[in-house]
Amino acid sequence: MLDTRLVAAVAQVTAATTPRIWGFGVGGILTALLRAGDTLGRPDLTQRVVDLVAPSLTAPPDPTDHLIAVEALLALADRRPDLDVTDACHRWLTAVRDARPAHPGGPRLHRPDLPPWSATVWVDCMHTDGPGLAALGHADEAVSYATEYATALQLPHGLFQHGYDARAGHGNGVAWGRGQAWALLGLTETLLHAPDNGLAERLVRLVDALAAHERDGEWSTVVDDPHAPVEASTSAYLAWILPHAVDAGLVDPAHGAMADRAWAATLRRLAPNGALAVSEATPVGAARDYRHRALGVFPWGQAPVLHAALDRAIAEEER
């Protein structure tokens, strides 16, 4: 019998968060709530997603359209065919395709209107562009976009830096913990729909590098700085995404044990009510700027916990 107590507790906290529609990490919370609604027989969780998303479905074009979570919209449309997500998906596709690089062949700049980040490429975009293009059936573009970003952002040791100034031609060099999760999510979700040897090799290097810096299922907020504080969201994302990469044969099966340790670490830090305290939204900066971020309960922390809890509850029921 499916034990849904943990799922229900996490879902309750997750539904109470107020994600910005649209912002980085939002797609995960929407798909998690939809899955939880299915599993728990809770139409109110599906309705929560509808309430969050509906106002944006017919909104005019906006500079933040590149953050529209098309995977979540497609998942919602499967459950609610009365909702037309076509226009929102088109706005996202237009925003992503119309983005221009600072130099030919380089990564696209999504916010040239936004000083002082007009030339910034964020690792966060790894989990939006490639997976979104793949979900809409544009496999070649998904690989191209993901490769452009990864080329600029992946460091020689395999970890990803948080930001890259495309005009200056250099990055901030900081291997931000949650940034590794965005890269892991983006590479995995892209490769599941659009196989590519180059991206697969980058995913292997990333996971191997994370393994080298693991501390009993946890990672520092600056992954290669053992004196930086722990970033709990990194463990939660690895607990969710890494098993999918293992199951797909994208990384060494031995890394499944690291995912299990990451889940155990997540449970150790999970509050009795299902809340996980993670760092607040974090701008690109110097390494010292990542050490003192406030903690709280945010969509980008709850989403991976709920997905990971659902995956494990469903797997347990099937055994």
Short mmCIF file of N, CA, C and O in Angstrom, two decimals, residues 9-54:
data_model
loop_
_atom_site.label_atom_id
_atom_site.label_comp_id
_atom_site.label_asym_id
_atom_site.label_seq_id
_atom_site.Cartn_x
_atom_site.Cartn_y
_atom_site.Cartn_z
N ALA A 9 2.46 15.62 3.61
CA ALA A 9 3.01 16.70 4.43
C ALA A 9 3.81 17.69 3.59
O ALA A 9 3.65 18.91 3.71
N VAL A 10 4.67 17.14 2.72
CA VAL A 10 5.48 18.02 1.87
C VAL A 10 4.59 18.78 0.90
O VAL A 10 4.80 19.97 0.64
N ALA A 11 3.59 18.11 0.35
CA ALA A 11 2.69 18.76 -0.61
C ALA A 11 1.95 19.93 0.04
O ALA A 11 1.73 20.97 -0.60
N GLN A 12 1.56 19.76 1.29
CA GLN A 12 0.82 20.82 1.97
C GLN A 12 1.68 22.08 2.10
O GLN A 12 1.21 23.20 1.84
N VAL A 13 2.93 21.91 2.49
CA VAL A 13 3.83 23.06 2.60
C VAL A 13 4.12 23.64 1.22
O VAL A 13 4.14 24.87 1.03
N THR A 14 4.31 22.77 0.25
CA THR A 14 4.64 23.21 -1.11
C THR A 14 3.51 24.04 -1.69
O THR A 14 3.74 25.09 -2.31
N ALA A 15 2.27 23.60 -1.51
CA ALA A 15 1.13 24.33 -2.04
C ALA A 15 0.97 25.70 -1.41
O ALA A 15 0.40 26.61 -2.03
N ALA A 16 1.49 25.86 -0.21
CA ALA A 16 1.35 27.13 0.50
C ALA A 16 2.39 28.16 0.10
O ALA A 16 2.27 29.34 0.46
N THR A 17 3.42 27.74 -0.65
CA THR A 17 4.41 28.71 -1.10
C THR A 17 3.79 29.58 -2.19
O THR A 17 2.80 29.23 -2.80
N THR A 18 4.39 30.72 -2.43
CA THR A 18 3.86 31.67 -3.42
C THR A 18 4.90 31.93 -4.49
O THR A 18 5.60 32.96 -4.45
N PRO A 19 5.04 31.01 -5.44
CA PRO A 19 6.04 31.20 -6.48
C PRO A 19 5.71 32.36 -7.40
O PRO A 19 4.53 32.66 -7.64
N ARG A 20 6.76 32.97 -7.89
CA ARG A 20 6.57 34.03 -8.88
C ARG A 20 6.33 33.39 -10.24
O ARG A 20 7.10 32.55 -10.69
N ILE A 21 5.24 33.76 -10.88
CA ILE A 21 4.94 33.25 -12.21
C ILE A 21 5.32 34.34 -13.22
O ILE A 21 4.63 35.34 -13.31
N TRP A 22 6.50 34.29 -13.84
CA TRP A 22 7.37 33.14 -13.91
C TRP A 22 8.74 33.47 -13.31
O TRP A 22 9.20 34.61 -13.41
N GLY A 23 9.41 32.43 -12.74
CA GLY A 23 10.74 32.63 -12.17
C GLY A 23 11.50 31.32 -12.23
O GLY A 23 10.94 30.25 -12.48
N PHE A 24 12.80 31.38 -11.97
CA PHE A 24 13.63 30.18 -11.97
C PHE A 24 13.12 29.20 -10.90
O PHE A 24 12.79 29.60 -9.79
N GLY A 25 13.08 27.93 -11.25
CA GLY A 25 12.68 26.90 -10.31
C GLY A 25 11.19 26.69 -10.16
O GLY A 25 10.76 25.81 -9.41
N VAL A 26 10.38 27.48 -10.85
CA VAL A 26 8.93 27.41 -10.68
C VAL A 26 8.34 26.16 -11.35
O VAL A 26 7.40 25.55 -10.83
N GLY A 27 8.88 25.77 -12.49
CA GLY A 27 8.33 24.61 -13.18
C GLY A 27 8.30 23.37 -12.31
O GLY A 27 7.34 22.59 -12.34
N GLY A 28 9.35 23.18 -11.51
CA GLY A 28 9.42 22.00 -10.66
C GLY A 28 8.32 21.94 -9.63
O GLY A 28 7.77 20.87 -9.35
N ILE A 29 7.97 23.10 -9.07
CA ILE A 29 6.93 23.08 -8.04
C ILE A 29 5.57 22.80 -8.67
O ILE A 29 4.73 22.11 -8.09
N LEU A 30 5.34 23.29 -9.88
CA LEU A 30 4.06 23.06 -10.54
C LEU A 30 3.89 21.59 -10.93
O LEU A 30 2.83 21.00 -10.70
N THR A 31 4.92 21.00 -11.51
CA THR A 31 4.81 19.59 -11.89
C THR A 31 4.73 18.70 -10.65
O THR A 31 4.03 17.67 -10.67
N ALA A 32 5.40 19.09 -9.58
CA ALA A 32 5.33 18.30 -8.35
C ALA A 32 3.92 18.33 -7.77
O ALA A 32 3.39 17.30 -7.32
N LEU A 33 3.30 19.49 -7.76
CA LEU A 33 1.93 19.59 -7.24
C LEU A 33 0.95 18.81 -8.10
O LEU A 33 0.02 18.18 -7.58
N LEU A 34 1.15 18.84 -9.42
CA LEU A 34 0.28 18.05 -10.29
C LEU A 34 0.43 16.56 -10.01
O LEU A 34 -0.57 15.82 -9.92
N ARG A 35 1.65 16.10 -9.87
CA ARG A 35 1.88 14.69 -9.55
C ARG A 35 1.29 14.33 -8.19
O ARG A 35 0.68 13.26 -8.03
N ALA A 36 1.48 15.21 -7.22
CA ALA A 36 0.94 14.93 -5.88
C ALA A 36 -0.59 14.89 -5.91
O ALA A 36 -1.21 14.07 -5.23
N GLY A 37 -1.18 15.77 -6.70
CA GLY A 37 -2.63 15.76 -6.83
C GLY A 37 -3.13 14.43 -7.38
O GLY A 37 -4.12 13.87 -6.89
N ASP A 38 -2.42 13.89 -8.38
CA ASP A 38 -2.79 12.59 -8.94
C ASP A 38 -2.63 11.48 -7.90
O ASP A 38 -3.51 10.64 -7.72
N THR A 39 -1.49 11.47 -7.23
CA THR A 39 -1.16 10.38 -6.31
C THR A 39 -2.05 10.38 -5.08
O THR A 39 -2.46 9.31 -4.60
N LEU A 40 -2.33 11.56 -4.55
CA LEU A 40 -3.11 11.67 -3.32
C LEU A 40 -4.61 11.76 -3.57
O LEU A 40 -5.39 11.76 -2.60
N GLY A 41 -5.01 11.86 -4.84
CA GLY A 41 -6.42 12.09 -5.11
C GLY A 41 -6.88 13.43 -4.58
O GLY A 41 -7.98 13.55 -4.02
N ARG A 42 -6.05 14.44 -4.79
CA ARG A 42 -6.30 15.78 -4.24
C ARG A 42 -6.49 16.77 -5.38
O ARG A 42 -5.53 17.41 -5.85
N PRO A 43 -7.71 16.95 -5.89
CA PRO A 43 -7.92 17.93 -6.97
C PRO A 43 -7.60 19.35 -6.55
O PRO A 43 -7.36 20.20 -7.42
N ASP A 44 -7.55 19.62 -5.24
CA ASP A 44 -7.21 20.97 -4.80
C ASP A 44 -5.77 21.32 -5.15
O ASP A 44 -5.45 22.50 -5.36
N LEU A 45 -4.89 20.32 -5.22
CA LEU A 45 -3.51 20.59 -5.58
C LEU A 45 -3.39 20.94 -7.06
O LEU A 45 -2.63 21.84 -7.44
N THR A 46 -4.16 20.24 -7.89
CA THR A 46 -4.22 20.60 -9.31
C THR A 46 -4.80 22.00 -9.47
O THR A 46 -4.31 22.81 -10.27
N GLN A 47 -5.84 22.30 -8.71
CA GLN A 47 -6.46 23.62 -8.79
C GLN A 47 -5.50 24.71 -8.34
O GLN A 47 -5.54 25.83 -8.87
N ARG A 48 -4.65 24.40 -7.38
CA ARG A 48 -3.63 25.37 -6.95
C ARG A 48 -2.74 25.75 -8.13
O ARG A 48 -2.41 26.93 -8.32
N VAL A 49 -2.36 24.77 -8.94
CA VAL A 49 -1.54 25.05 -10.13
C VAL A 49 -2.33 25.90 -11.11
O VAL A 49 -1.81 26.88 -11.67
N VAL A 50 -3.59 25.56 -11.31
CA VAL A 50 -4.43 26.35 -12.22
C VAL A 50 -4.50 27.79 -11.76
O VAL A 50 -4.35 28.73 -12.55
N ASP A 51 -4.73 27.99 -10.47
CA ASP A 51 -4.85 29.35 -9.93
C ASP A 51 -3.56 30.15 -10.12
O ASP A 51 -3.60 31.36 -10.39
N LEU A 52 -2.42 29.48 -9.98
CA LEU A 52 -1.14 30.16 -10.14
C LEU A 52 -0.87 30.52 -11.60
O LEU A 52 -0.34 31.60 -11.89
N VAL A 53 -1.22 29.62 -12.50
CA VAL A 53 -0.80 29.75 -13.89
C VAL A 53 -1.81 30.50 -14.76
O VAL A 53 -1.42 31.24 -15.69
N ALA A 54 -3.09 30.34 -14.48
CA ALA A 54 -4.14 30.85 -15.38
C ALA A 54 -3.96 32.32 -15.77
O ALA A 54 -4.13 32.65 -16.95
#
